[in-house]
Coordinates of N, CA and C in Angstrom, one line a residue:
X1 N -65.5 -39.0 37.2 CA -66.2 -38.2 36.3 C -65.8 -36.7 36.4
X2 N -65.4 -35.9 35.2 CA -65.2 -34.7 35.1 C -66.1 -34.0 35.4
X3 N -66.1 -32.5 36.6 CA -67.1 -31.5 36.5 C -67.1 -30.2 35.6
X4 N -68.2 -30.1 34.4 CA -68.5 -29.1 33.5 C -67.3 -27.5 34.4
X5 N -66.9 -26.9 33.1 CA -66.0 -25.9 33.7 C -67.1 -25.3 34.1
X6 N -66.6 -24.0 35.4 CA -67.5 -23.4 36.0 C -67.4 -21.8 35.1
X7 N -67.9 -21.3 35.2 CA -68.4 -19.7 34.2 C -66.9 -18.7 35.4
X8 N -66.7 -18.8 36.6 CA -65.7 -18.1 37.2 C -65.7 -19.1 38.4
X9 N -63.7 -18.4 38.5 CA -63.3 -19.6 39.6 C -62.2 -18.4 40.0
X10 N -62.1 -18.2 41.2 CA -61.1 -17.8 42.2 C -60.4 -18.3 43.0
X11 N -59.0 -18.8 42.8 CA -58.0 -19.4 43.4 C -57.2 -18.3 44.5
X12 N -57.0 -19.0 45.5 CA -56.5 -17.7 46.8 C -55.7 -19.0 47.6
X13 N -54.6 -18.2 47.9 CA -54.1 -18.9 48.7 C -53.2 -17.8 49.5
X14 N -51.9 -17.5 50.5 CA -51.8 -16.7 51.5 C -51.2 -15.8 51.2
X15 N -50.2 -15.4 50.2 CA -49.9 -14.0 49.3 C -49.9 -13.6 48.1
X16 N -50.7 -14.4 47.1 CA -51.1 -14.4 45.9 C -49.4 -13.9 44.9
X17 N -48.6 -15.2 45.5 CA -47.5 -15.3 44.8 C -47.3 -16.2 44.4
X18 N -47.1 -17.4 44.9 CA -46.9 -18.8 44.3 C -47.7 -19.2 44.1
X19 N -48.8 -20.0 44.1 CA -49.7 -21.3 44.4 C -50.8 -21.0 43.7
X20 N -51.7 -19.8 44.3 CA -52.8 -19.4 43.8 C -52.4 -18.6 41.8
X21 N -51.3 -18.0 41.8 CA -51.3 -17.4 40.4 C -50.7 -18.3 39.4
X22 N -50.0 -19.4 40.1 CA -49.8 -20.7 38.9 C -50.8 -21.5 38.8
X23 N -51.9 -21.4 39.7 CA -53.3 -22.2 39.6 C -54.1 -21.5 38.5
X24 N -54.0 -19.8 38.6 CA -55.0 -19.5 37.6 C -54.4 -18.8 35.8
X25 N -53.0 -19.5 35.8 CA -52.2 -18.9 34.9 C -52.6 -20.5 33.9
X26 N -52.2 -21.6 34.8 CA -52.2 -23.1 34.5 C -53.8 -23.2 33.5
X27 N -54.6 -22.7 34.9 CA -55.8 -22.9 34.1 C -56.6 -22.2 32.6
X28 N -56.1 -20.8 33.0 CA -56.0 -20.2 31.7 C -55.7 -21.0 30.2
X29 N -54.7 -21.4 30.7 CA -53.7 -21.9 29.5 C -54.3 -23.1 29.3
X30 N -54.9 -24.4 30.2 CA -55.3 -25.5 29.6 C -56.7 -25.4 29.3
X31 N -57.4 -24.6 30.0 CA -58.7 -24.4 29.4 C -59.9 -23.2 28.9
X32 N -58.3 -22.3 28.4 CA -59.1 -21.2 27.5 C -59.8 -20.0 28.4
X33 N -60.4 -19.1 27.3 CA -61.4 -18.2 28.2 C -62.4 -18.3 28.4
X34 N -63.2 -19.4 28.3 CA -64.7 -19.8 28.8 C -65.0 -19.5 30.2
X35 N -64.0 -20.0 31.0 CA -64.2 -19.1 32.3 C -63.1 -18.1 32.6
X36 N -64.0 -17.4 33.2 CA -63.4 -16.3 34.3 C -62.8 -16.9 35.1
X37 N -61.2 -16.4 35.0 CA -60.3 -17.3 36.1 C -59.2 -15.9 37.1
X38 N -59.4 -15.7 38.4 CA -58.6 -14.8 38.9 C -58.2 -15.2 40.1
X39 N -57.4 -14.6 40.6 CA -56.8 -15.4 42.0 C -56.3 -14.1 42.8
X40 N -55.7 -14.5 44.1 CA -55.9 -13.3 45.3 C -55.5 -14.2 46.4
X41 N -55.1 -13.6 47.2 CA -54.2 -13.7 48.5 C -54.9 -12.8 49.8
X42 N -54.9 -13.6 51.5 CA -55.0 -13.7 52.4 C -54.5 -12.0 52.3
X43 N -53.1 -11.6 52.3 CA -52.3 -10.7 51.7 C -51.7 -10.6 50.7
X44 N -51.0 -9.1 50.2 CA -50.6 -9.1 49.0 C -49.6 -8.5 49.5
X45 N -48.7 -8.8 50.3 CA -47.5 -8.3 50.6 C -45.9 -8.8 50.0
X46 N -46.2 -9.5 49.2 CA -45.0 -10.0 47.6 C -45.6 -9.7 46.9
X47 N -44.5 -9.5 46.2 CA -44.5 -9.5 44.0 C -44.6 -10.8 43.9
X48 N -44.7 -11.6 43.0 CA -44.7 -12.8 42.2 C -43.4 -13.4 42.4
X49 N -43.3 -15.0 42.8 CA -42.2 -15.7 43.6 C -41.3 -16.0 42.1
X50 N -39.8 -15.6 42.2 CA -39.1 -16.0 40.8 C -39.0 -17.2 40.6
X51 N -39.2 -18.1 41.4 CA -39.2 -19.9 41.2 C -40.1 -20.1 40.5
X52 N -41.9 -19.5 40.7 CA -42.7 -19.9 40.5 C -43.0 -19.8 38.6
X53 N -42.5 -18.3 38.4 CA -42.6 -17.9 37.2 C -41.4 -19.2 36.2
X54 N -40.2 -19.1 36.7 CA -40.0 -19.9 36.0 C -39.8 -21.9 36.2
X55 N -41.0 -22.4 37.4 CA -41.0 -23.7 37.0 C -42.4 -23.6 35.8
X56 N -43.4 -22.7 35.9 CA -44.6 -22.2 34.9 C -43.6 -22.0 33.4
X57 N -42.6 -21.5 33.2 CA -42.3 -21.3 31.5 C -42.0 -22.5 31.2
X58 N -41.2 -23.4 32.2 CA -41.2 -24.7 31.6 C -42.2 -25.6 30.9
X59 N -43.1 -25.2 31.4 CA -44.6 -25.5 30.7 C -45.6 -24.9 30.4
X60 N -44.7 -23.4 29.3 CA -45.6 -22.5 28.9 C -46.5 -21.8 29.0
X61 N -46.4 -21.7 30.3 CA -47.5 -20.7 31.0 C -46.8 -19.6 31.3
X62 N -47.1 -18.4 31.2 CA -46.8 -16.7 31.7 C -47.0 -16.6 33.1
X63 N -46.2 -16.1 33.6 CA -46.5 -15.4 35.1 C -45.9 -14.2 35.5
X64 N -44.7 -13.8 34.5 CA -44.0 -12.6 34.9 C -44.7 -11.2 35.2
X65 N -46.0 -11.1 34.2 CA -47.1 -10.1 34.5 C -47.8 -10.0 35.3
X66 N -48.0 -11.4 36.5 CA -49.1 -11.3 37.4 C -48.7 -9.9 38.5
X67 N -49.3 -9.6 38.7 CA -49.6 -8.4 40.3 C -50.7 -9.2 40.8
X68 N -49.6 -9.4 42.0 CA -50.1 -9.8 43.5 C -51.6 -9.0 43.8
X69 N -52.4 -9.5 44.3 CA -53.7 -8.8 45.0 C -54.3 -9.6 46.4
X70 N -54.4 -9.0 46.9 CA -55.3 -9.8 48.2 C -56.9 -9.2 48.0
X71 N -57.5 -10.4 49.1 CA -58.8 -10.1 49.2 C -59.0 -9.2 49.2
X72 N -58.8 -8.0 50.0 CA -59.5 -6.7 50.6 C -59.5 -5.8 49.4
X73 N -58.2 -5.5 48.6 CA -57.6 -5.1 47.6 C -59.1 -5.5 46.0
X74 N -59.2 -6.7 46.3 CA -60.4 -7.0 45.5 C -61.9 -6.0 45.6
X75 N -62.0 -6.2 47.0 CA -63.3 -5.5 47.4 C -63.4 -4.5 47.2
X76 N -62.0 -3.3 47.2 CA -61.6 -1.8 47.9 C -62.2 -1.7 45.4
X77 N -61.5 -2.7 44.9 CA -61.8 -2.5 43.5 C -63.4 -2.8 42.7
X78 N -63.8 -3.4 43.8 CA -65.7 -3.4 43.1 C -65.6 -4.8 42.7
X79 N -64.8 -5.7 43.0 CA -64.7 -7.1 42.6 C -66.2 -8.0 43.9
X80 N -66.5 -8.9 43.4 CA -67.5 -8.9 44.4 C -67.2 -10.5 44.8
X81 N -66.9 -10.9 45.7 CA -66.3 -12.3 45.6 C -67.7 -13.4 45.4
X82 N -69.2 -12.9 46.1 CA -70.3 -13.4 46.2 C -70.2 -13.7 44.5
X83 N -70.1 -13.4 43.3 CA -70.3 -13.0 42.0 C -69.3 -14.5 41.5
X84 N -68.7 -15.2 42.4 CA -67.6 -16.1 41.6 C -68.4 -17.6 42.1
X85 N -68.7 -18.5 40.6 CA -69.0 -19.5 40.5 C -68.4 -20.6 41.9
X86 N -67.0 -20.5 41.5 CA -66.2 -21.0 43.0 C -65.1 -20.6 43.3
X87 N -64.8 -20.9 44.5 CA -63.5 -20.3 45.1 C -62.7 -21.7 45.6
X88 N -61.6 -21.8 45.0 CA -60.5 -23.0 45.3 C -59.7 -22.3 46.2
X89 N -59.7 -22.8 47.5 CA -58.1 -22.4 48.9 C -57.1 -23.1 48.4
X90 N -56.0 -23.1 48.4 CA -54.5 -23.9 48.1 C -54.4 -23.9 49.1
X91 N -54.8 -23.1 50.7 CA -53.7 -23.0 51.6 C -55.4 -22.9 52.6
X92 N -54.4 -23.4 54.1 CA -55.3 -23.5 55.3 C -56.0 -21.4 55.7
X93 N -55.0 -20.7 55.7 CA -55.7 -19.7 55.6 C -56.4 -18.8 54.6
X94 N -56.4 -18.8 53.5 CA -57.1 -18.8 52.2 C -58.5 -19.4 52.7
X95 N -58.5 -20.7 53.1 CA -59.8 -21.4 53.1 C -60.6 -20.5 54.1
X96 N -60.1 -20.1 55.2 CA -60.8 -19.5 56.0 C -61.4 -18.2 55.9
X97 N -60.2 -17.2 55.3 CA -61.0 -15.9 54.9 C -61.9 -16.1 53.8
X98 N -61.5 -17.5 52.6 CA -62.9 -17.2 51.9 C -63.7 -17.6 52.3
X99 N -64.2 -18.6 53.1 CA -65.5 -18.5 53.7 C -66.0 -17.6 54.7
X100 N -65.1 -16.6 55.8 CA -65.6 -15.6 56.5 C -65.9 -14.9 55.3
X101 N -65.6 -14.5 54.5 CA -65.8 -13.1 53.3 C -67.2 -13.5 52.4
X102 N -67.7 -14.9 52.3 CA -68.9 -15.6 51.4 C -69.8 -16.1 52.4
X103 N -69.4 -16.1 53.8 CA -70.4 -17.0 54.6 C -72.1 -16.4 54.2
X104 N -72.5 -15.4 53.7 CA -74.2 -15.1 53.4 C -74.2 -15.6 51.7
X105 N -73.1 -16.0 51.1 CA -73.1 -15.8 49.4 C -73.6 -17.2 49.0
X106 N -73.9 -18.0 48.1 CA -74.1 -19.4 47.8 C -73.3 -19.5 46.7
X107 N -72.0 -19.9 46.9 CA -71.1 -20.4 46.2 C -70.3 -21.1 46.9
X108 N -69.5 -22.5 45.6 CA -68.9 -23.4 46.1 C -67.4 -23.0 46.7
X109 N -67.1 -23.2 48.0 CA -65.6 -23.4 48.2 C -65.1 -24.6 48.2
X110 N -63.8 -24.7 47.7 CA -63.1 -26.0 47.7 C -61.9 -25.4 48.1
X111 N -61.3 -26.9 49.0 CA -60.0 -26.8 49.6 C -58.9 -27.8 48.8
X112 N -58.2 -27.3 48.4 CA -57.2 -28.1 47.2 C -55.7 -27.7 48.3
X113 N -55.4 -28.7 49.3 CA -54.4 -28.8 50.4 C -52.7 -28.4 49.6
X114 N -52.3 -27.4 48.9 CA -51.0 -27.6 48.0 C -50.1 -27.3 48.5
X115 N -48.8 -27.8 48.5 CA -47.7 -27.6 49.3 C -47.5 -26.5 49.3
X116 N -46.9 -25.6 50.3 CA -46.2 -24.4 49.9 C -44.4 -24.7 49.7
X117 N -44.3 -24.3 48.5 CA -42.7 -24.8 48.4 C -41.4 -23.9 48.9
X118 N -42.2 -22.6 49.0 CA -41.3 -21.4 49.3 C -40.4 -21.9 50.8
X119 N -39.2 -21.4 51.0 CA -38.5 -22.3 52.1 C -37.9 -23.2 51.8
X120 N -38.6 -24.5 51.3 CA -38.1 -25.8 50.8 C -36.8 -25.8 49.9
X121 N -36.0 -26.7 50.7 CA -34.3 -26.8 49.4 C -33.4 -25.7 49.7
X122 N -32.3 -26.5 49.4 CA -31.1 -25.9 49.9 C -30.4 -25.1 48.9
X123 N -30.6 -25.6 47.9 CA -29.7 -25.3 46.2 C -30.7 -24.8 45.6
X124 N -30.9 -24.0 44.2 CA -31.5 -23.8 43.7 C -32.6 -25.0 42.9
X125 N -31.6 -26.0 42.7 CA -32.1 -26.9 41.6 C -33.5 -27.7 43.1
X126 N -32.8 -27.8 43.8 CA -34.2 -28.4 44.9 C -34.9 -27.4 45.1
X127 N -34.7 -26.2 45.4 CA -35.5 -25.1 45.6 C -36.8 -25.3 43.9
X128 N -36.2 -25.4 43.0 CA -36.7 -25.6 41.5 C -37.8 -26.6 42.0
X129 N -37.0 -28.0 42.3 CA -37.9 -29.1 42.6 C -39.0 -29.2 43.0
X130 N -38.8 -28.4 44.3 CA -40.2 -28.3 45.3 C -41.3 -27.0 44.4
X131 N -40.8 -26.2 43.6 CA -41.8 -25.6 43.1 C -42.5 -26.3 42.0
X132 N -41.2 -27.5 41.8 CA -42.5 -28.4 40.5 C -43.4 -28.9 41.1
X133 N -43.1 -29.7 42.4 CA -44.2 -30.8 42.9 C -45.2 -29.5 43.3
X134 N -45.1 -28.4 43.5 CA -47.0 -27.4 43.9 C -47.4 -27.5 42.6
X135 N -46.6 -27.3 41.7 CA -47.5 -27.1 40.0 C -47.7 -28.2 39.8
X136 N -47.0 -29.5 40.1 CA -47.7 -30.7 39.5 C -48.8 -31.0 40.3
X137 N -49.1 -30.5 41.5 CA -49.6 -31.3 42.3 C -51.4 -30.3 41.9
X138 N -50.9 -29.1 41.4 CA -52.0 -28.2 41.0 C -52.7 -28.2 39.9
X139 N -51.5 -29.0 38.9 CA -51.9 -29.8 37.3 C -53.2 -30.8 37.8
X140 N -53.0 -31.6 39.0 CA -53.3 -32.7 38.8 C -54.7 -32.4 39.6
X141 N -54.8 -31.8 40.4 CA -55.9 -31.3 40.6 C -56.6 -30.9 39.6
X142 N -56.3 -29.7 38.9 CA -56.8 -29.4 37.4 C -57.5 -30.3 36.7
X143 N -56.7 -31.2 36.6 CA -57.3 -32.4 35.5 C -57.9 -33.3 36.2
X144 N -58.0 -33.7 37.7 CA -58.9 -34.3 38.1 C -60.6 -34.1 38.4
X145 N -60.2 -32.6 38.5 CA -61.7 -31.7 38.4 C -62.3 -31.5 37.2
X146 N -61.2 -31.4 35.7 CA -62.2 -30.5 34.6 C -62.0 -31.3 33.7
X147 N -60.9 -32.5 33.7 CA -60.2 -33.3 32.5 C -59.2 -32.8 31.6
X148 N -59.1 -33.4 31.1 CA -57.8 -33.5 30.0 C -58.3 -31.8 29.4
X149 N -57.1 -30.8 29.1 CA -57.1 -29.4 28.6 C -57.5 -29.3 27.4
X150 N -58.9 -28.1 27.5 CA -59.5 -28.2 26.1 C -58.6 -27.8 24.9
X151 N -58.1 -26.6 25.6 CA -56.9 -25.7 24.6 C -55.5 -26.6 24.4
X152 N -55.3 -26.6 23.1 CA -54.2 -27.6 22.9 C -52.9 -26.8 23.8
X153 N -52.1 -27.3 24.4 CA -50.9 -26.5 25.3 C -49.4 -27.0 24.6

């Protein structure tokens, strides 16, 4: 059974370059602006991964605009993490700073385990590869959580 979209959802995972901004670029695009969708990193010490942007145009999603942000960077801007319906980790340390950062807040964390592909593959085209299986594997989470995309894609 599908769970109702949430009003705001923050995706984080460990430099808010690959994983976490194709989670909330993906989601955008399958399910509209009904929610507030933003994402953030452990750190923000990269620009946006060039794999990532282009295994996302393959399936018309934007990413060349995203700017990188980490948690603190959120805070230091008046963003209030207590204020977000839920918070999705892609990554083991993601999970952890957002629960030290919400431990007094009453909001849901979920841990969605996604590969990191960066590293992975020798060639470009495997290097490609491995950044499909985190987007598929982030599709599929997507749609296991909210269902089939309201916005036609």
């Amino acid at each position: 059974m599908v769970a109702p979209l949430p009003q705001s959802v923050l995706f984080c995972c460990d430099h808010n370059a690959v994983r976490s901004p194709m989670a909330e670029a993906i989601m955008k695009k399958f399910y509209g602006t009904g929610t507030y969708v933003q994402s953030a990193g452990v750190k923000a010490d990269m620009e946006i991964d060039g794999f990532s942007i282009a295994v996302c145009q393959e399936i018309d999603v934007e990413l060349s605009r995203h700017r990188s942000r980490s948690f603190d960077q959120m805070e230091d801007w008046g963003d209030d993490l207590g204020s977000f319906d839920l918070i999705v980790a892609l990554s083991p340390a993601s999970q952890r700073r957002a629960l030290e950062l919400t431990r007094f807040c009453h909001l849901e964390i979920a841990y969605w385990p996604i590969m990191d592909p960066t590293g992975l593959g020798e060639t470009r085209e495997a290097k490609l590869a491995s950044y499909r299986d985190a987007r598929d594997q982030i599709i599929a989470r997507l749609l296991d959580r909210w269902g089939d995309p309201t916005v036609l894609t």
